[in-house]
Short mmCIF file of C-alpha atoms in Angstrom, two decimals:
data_model
loop_
_atom_site.label_atom_id
_atom_site.label_comp_id
_atom_site.label_asym_id
_atom_site.label_seq_id
_atom_site.Cartn_x
_atom_site.Cartn_y
_atom_site.Cartn_z
CA MET A 1 6.80 16.01 -25.25
CA ARG A 2 5.48 15.38 -21.77
CA LYS A 3 6.57 11.92 -22.21
CA ASN A 4 9.95 12.79 -23.16
CA LEU A 5 10.37 14.89 -20.10
CA PHE A 6 9.10 12.31 -17.90
CA LYS A 7 11.56 9.81 -19.29
CA THR A 8 14.50 12.50 -18.92
CA LYS A 9 13.46 13.42 -15.38
CA THR A 10 13.10 9.73 -14.52
CA LEU A 11 16.83 9.24 -15.59
CA VAL A 12 18.01 12.35 -14.03
CA THR A 13 16.37 11.58 -10.57
CA ILE A 14 17.75 7.76 -10.77
CA ALA A 15 21.19 8.81 -11.82
CA LEU A 16 21.29 11.76 -8.78
CA MET A 17 20.10 8.99 -6.36
CA VAL A 18 22.48 6.27 -7.75
CA ALA A 19 25.36 8.84 -7.45
CA LEU A 20 24.44 10.05 -4.18
CA SER A 21 24.36 6.34 -2.82
CA VAL A 22 27.92 5.84 -4.31
CA ALA A 23 29.46 8.87 -2.67
CA THR A 24 28.10 8.05 0.48
CA ARG A 25 29.70 4.56 0.54
CA PHE A 26 32.90 6.26 1.12
CA LEU A 27 31.43 7.16 4.43
CA SER A 28 30.30 3.68 5.37
CA ILE A 29 32.15 1.45 8.09
CA LEU A 30 32.61 -2.41 7.68
CA ILE A 31 33.11 -4.20 10.31
CA PRO A 32 34.46 -7.93 10.05
CA PHE A 33 33.18 -10.92 11.47
CA GLY A 34 35.22 -14.05 11.91
CA GLY A 35 37.93 -12.61 9.50
CA ALA A 36 35.34 -11.11 7.12
CA GLY A 37 33.17 -8.26 5.84
CA GLY A 38 30.13 -9.10 7.56
CA LEU A 39 28.12 -5.77 8.85
CA ARG A 40 28.33 -2.60 6.85
CA ILE A 41 27.37 0.61 8.73
CA GLY A 42 26.40 3.17 6.22
CA PHE A 43 23.85 6.02 4.53
CA SER A 44 24.36 4.33 0.91
CA PRO A 45 20.66 2.53 0.85
CA PHE A 46 19.04 5.80 2.09
CA PHE A 47 19.55 7.39 -1.65
CA ALA A 48 19.18 3.79 -3.50
CA LYS A 49 15.85 2.89 -2.63
CA ILE A 50 14.25 6.53 -3.31
CA PRO A 51 13.46 5.68 -6.78
CA ALA A 52 11.38 2.80 -5.72
CA PHE A 53 9.11 5.19 -3.68
CA ILE A 54 8.87 7.40 -6.74
CA PHE A 55 9.13 5.35 -9.78
CA GLY A 56 7.59 2.10 -8.58
CA PRO A 57 9.41 -1.45 -8.15
CA LEU A 58 11.37 -1.69 -11.66
CA MET A 59 13.04 1.35 -11.10
CA GLY A 60 13.92 0.58 -7.59
CA ALA A 61 15.43 -2.65 -8.65
CA ILE A 62 17.42 -0.90 -11.06
CA SER A 63 18.75 1.88 -8.62
CA SER A 64 19.68 -0.50 -5.97
CA GLY A 65 21.34 -2.98 -8.32
CA LEU A 66 23.50 -0.30 -10.05
CA SER A 67 24.13 1.61 -6.32
CA ASP A 68 25.63 -1.94 -5.05
CA THR A 69 27.58 -2.70 -8.45
CA LEU A 70 29.01 0.78 -8.88
CA GLY A 71 29.36 1.21 -5.00
CA PHE A 72 31.44 -2.02 -5.18
CA LEU A 73 33.52 -0.82 -8.34
CA VAL A 74 34.71 2.60 -6.83
CA LYS A 75 35.12 1.41 -3.17
CA PRO A 76 35.81 -2.62 -3.22
CA ASP A 77 35.75 -4.08 0.22
CA GLY A 78 36.65 -7.87 -0.06
CA ILE A 79 35.48 -10.03 -3.11
CA TYR A 80 32.67 -9.15 -5.06
CA ILE A 81 29.52 -11.34 -4.34
CA PHE A 82 27.08 -11.40 -7.17
CA PRO A 83 23.99 -12.60 -5.30
CA LEU A 84 24.23 -9.93 -3.07
CA THR A 85 23.50 -7.60 -6.09
CA LEU A 86 20.51 -9.81 -6.58
CA THR A 87 19.24 -9.10 -3.04
CA ALA A 88 19.84 -5.59 -3.46
CA CYS A 89 17.85 -5.43 -6.82
CA PHE A 90 14.94 -7.60 -4.92
CA GLY A 91 15.09 -5.20 -2.37
CA GLY A 92 14.30 -2.05 -4.12
CA MET A 93 11.76 -4.03 -6.15
CA LEU A 94 10.11 -5.03 -3.03
CA CYS A 95 10.13 -1.49 -1.40
CA GLY A 96 8.52 -0.10 -4.68
CA PHE A 97 5.87 -3.13 -4.48
CA LEU A 98 5.04 -2.71 -0.94
CA TRP A 99 4.99 1.29 -1.15
CA LYS A 100 2.71 1.37 -4.45
CA ASN A 101 0.27 -1.24 -2.41
CA THR A 102 0.20 0.74 0.91
CA LYS A 103 -0.17 3.88 -0.58
CA GLN A 104 -3.60 3.22 -1.58
CA ILE A 105 -4.71 2.62 1.70
CA SER A 106 -6.10 5.22 3.87
CA VAL A 107 -3.72 6.20 7.04
CA LYS A 108 -6.94 5.44 9.48
CA SER A 109 -7.25 1.91 7.78
CA PHE A 110 -3.48 1.08 7.96
CA ASN A 111 -3.54 2.03 11.57
CA ILE A 112 -6.43 -0.21 12.40
CA SER A 113 -4.94 -2.96 10.44
CA PHE A 114 -1.23 -2.76 12.10
CA THR A 115 -2.63 -2.45 15.60
CA LEU A 116 -4.73 -5.66 15.03
CA ILE A 117 -1.36 -7.49 13.87
CA THR A 118 0.44 -6.31 16.73
CA LEU A 119 -2.30 -7.23 19.01
CA SER A 120 -2.69 -10.61 17.53
CA LEU A 121 1.16 -11.13 17.88
CA GLY A 122 1.23 -10.28 21.66
CA ILE A 123 -1.51 -12.99 22.26
CA ILE A 124 0.42 -15.58 20.30
CA ALA A 125 3.73 -14.28 22.21
CA ILE A 126 2.13 -14.69 25.33
CA PHE A 127 0.46 -18.15 24.59
CA ASN A 128 3.71 -19.51 23.09
CA PHE A 129 5.54 -18.70 26.53
CA VAL A 130 2.84 -19.80 28.83
CA ASN A 131 2.69 -23.01 27.20
CA VAL A 132 6.51 -23.75 27.28
CA ILE A 133 6.82 -22.53 31.05
CA PHE A 134 3.49 -23.87 32.38
CA PHE A 135 2.28 -26.56 30.44
CA LYS A 136 5.10 -28.60 29.08
CA THR A 137 2.95 -31.84 28.49
CA SER A 138 0.60 -29.90 26.38
CA ALA A 139 0.20 -31.21 22.62
CA TYR A 140 1.35 -27.66 21.47
CA SER A 141 4.32 -27.71 23.93
CA LYS A 142 5.55 -31.17 22.93
CA PHE A 143 5.43 -30.13 19.26
CA LEU A 144 7.36 -27.24 19.77
CA PHE A 145 10.15 -29.17 21.95
CA SER A 146 10.27 -31.44 19.49
CA LEU A 147 11.61 -29.00 16.60
CA SER A 148 15.18 -28.16 16.08
CA LYS A 149 16.74 -25.31 18.50
CA GLU A 150 16.84 -23.19 15.08
CA ARG A 151 13.01 -23.42 14.27
CA TYR A 152 12.12 -23.36 18.01
CA ALA A 153 13.68 -20.25 18.61
CA MET A 154 12.08 -18.83 15.14
CA ILE A 155 8.61 -19.53 16.66
CA ILE A 156 9.11 -18.88 20.37
CA TYR A 157 11.49 -15.70 20.15
CA GLY A 158 10.83 -14.76 16.41
CA VAL A 159 7.21 -13.86 16.97
CA PHE A 160 8.11 -11.85 20.41
CA ILE A 161 10.98 -10.14 18.47
CA ILE A 162 8.27 -9.02 15.65
CA PHE A 163 5.84 -7.89 18.54
CA ILE A 164 8.45 -5.56 20.09
CA LEU A 165 9.27 -4.42 16.70
CA CYS A 166 5.65 -3.29 16.09
CA ILE A 167 5.28 -1.70 19.28
CA MET A 168 8.67 0.13 18.61
CA VAL A 169 7.17 1.30 15.29
CA ARG A 170 4.10 2.81 16.95
CA LEU A 171 5.98 4.55 19.62
CA ILE A 172 8.55 5.88 16.87
CA SER A 173 5.50 7.01 14.32
CA TYR A 174 3.67 8.21 17.06
CA PHE A 175 6.36 10.88 17.86
CA ALA A 176 7.57 11.63 14.53
CA ASN A 177 4.18 12.41 13.19
CA LYS A 178 3.37 14.43 16.55
CA LYS A 179 6.84 16.47 16.07
CA SER A 180 6.56 16.99 12.46
CA PRO A 181 2.85 17.03 10.90
CA GLN A 182 3.74 19.01 7.83
CA PHE A 183 5.15 16.26 5.93
CA ASN A 184 2.66 14.80 3.62
CA VAL A 185 4.12 11.26 3.68
CA ASP A 186 2.77 9.00 6.47
CA PHE A 187 5.61 7.92 8.66
CA THR A 188 4.29 4.66 10.02
CA LYS A 189 3.62 3.57 6.37
CA LEU A 190 6.93 4.32 5.20
CA LEU A 191 8.60 2.73 8.36
CA VAL A 192 6.59 -0.78 8.10
CA VAL A 193 7.91 -0.81 4.29
CA LEU A 194 11.46 -0.17 4.95
CA LEU A 195 11.64 -2.75 7.80
CA VAL A 196 9.69 -5.32 6.09
CA SER A 197 12.17 -4.62 3.03
CA ASN A 198 15.39 -4.17 5.04
CA LEU A 199 14.78 -7.12 7.36
CA ILE A 200 13.78 -9.57 4.89
CA ILE A 201 17.06 -8.49 2.69
CA THR A 202 19.45 -8.58 5.30
CA THR A 203 18.19 -12.24 6.31
CA LEU A 204 18.58 -13.41 3.04
CA ASN A 205 22.40 -11.69 3.00
CA THR A 206 23.21 -13.50 6.21
CA PHE A 207 22.93 -16.69 4.76
CA ILE A 208 24.68 -15.84 1.71
CA LEU A 209 27.50 -14.51 3.54
CA MET A 210 27.52 -17.41 5.52
CA GLU A 211 27.69 -19.82 2.50
CA VAL A 212 30.63 -17.49 1.27
CA TYR A 213 32.73 -17.07 4.18
CA PRO A 214 33.32 -20.36 6.04
CA SER A 215 34.76 -18.37 9.17
CA ILE A 216 31.48 -16.72 9.37
CA LYS A 217 29.60 -20.18 9.44
CA LYS A 218 31.64 -21.29 12.12
CA LEU A 219 30.21 -18.33 14.30
CA GLY A 220 26.58 -19.67 13.95
CA PHE A 221 23.61 -18.32 12.69
CA TRP A 222 22.11 -16.18 15.77
CA ILE A 223 25.57 -15.08 16.79
CA PHE A 224 26.28 -13.59 13.36
CA TYR A 225 22.49 -12.40 12.54
CA ILE A 226 21.54 -10.54 15.69
CA PRO A 227 23.95 -7.80 15.58
CA ARG A 228 23.22 -7.25 12.07
CA LEU A 229 19.22 -7.16 12.73
CA ILE A 230 19.84 -4.56 15.79
CA GLU A 231 21.94 -2.48 13.19
CA GLU A 232 19.26 -2.68 10.66
CA ILE A 233 16.48 -1.71 12.89
CA ILE A 234 18.61 1.13 13.98
CA ILE A 235 19.43 2.40 10.33
CA THR A 236 16.16 1.74 9.11
CA THR A 237 14.54 4.18 11.49
CA VAL A 238 17.27 6.87 10.44
CA GLN A 239 16.57 5.81 6.76
CA CYS A 240 12.72 6.57 7.27
CA PHE A 241 13.35 10.01 8.74
CA VAL A 242 15.71 10.49 5.34
CA THR A 243 13.30 9.12 2.90
CA ARG A 244 10.20 10.97 4.11
CA PHE A 245 12.01 14.38 4.26
CA LEU A 246 13.25 13.78 0.41
CA LEU A 247 10.11 12.33 -0.81
CA SER A 248 8.30 15.56 0.88
CA LEU A 249 10.88 17.61 -1.02
CA TYR A 250 10.43 15.75 -4.38
CA GLU A 251 6.50 16.51 -4.09
CA LYS A 252 6.98 20.08 -3.69
CA VAL A 253 9.29 20.66 -6.43
CA LYS A 254 8.35 18.08 -8.76
#
């Protein structure tokens, strides 16, 4: 009896989240890049990934995949791109997997680990900049200069950007936890999980869209990717607040 009730509750919750995700797609805005839809601003993913946090990776993948497919059917924008549905499934699965594993880590241990990672990234970023600016003839600098522009940018600027992101996560989490301590979901963990998942999917989707639309590919990777990256960081921060509220609400009513 309890098993059947659990299955019914799971299906109802997933159906509700998918319905909300599809409904909020009508409120989204598609910004064109190179004559094609390259940047969507909306709240649809907020609800699509909730089942991943509640029921795990599999249900997260199913919910995200259904939300993407049904969302396109009710509000098609351009052509249907099946690989984007696959990345949506992967994003939901990744969220569920990361959350399942980070939940087992104590808040104190997680914060210490996150701080150490942030400091390490800062040291690496400073080391990179010092070498390429002041020690151009060193073996490490010569190695960096021998790389392609894309790989050079990934190492030099990529590490620095991730370092800045970690600092932003720490600051946002500090004020969020201080302002709303009553929530039983740790904001830092949630924000890290969402950022890692969303940024990976955004990066994959960027490559996919560039292959599908030659006009976007002509713009160049960074010109197309940076606006998407900035948008994803802002939206993910808002998503974290919404997800934290919904998860806390679910814990109270389940």
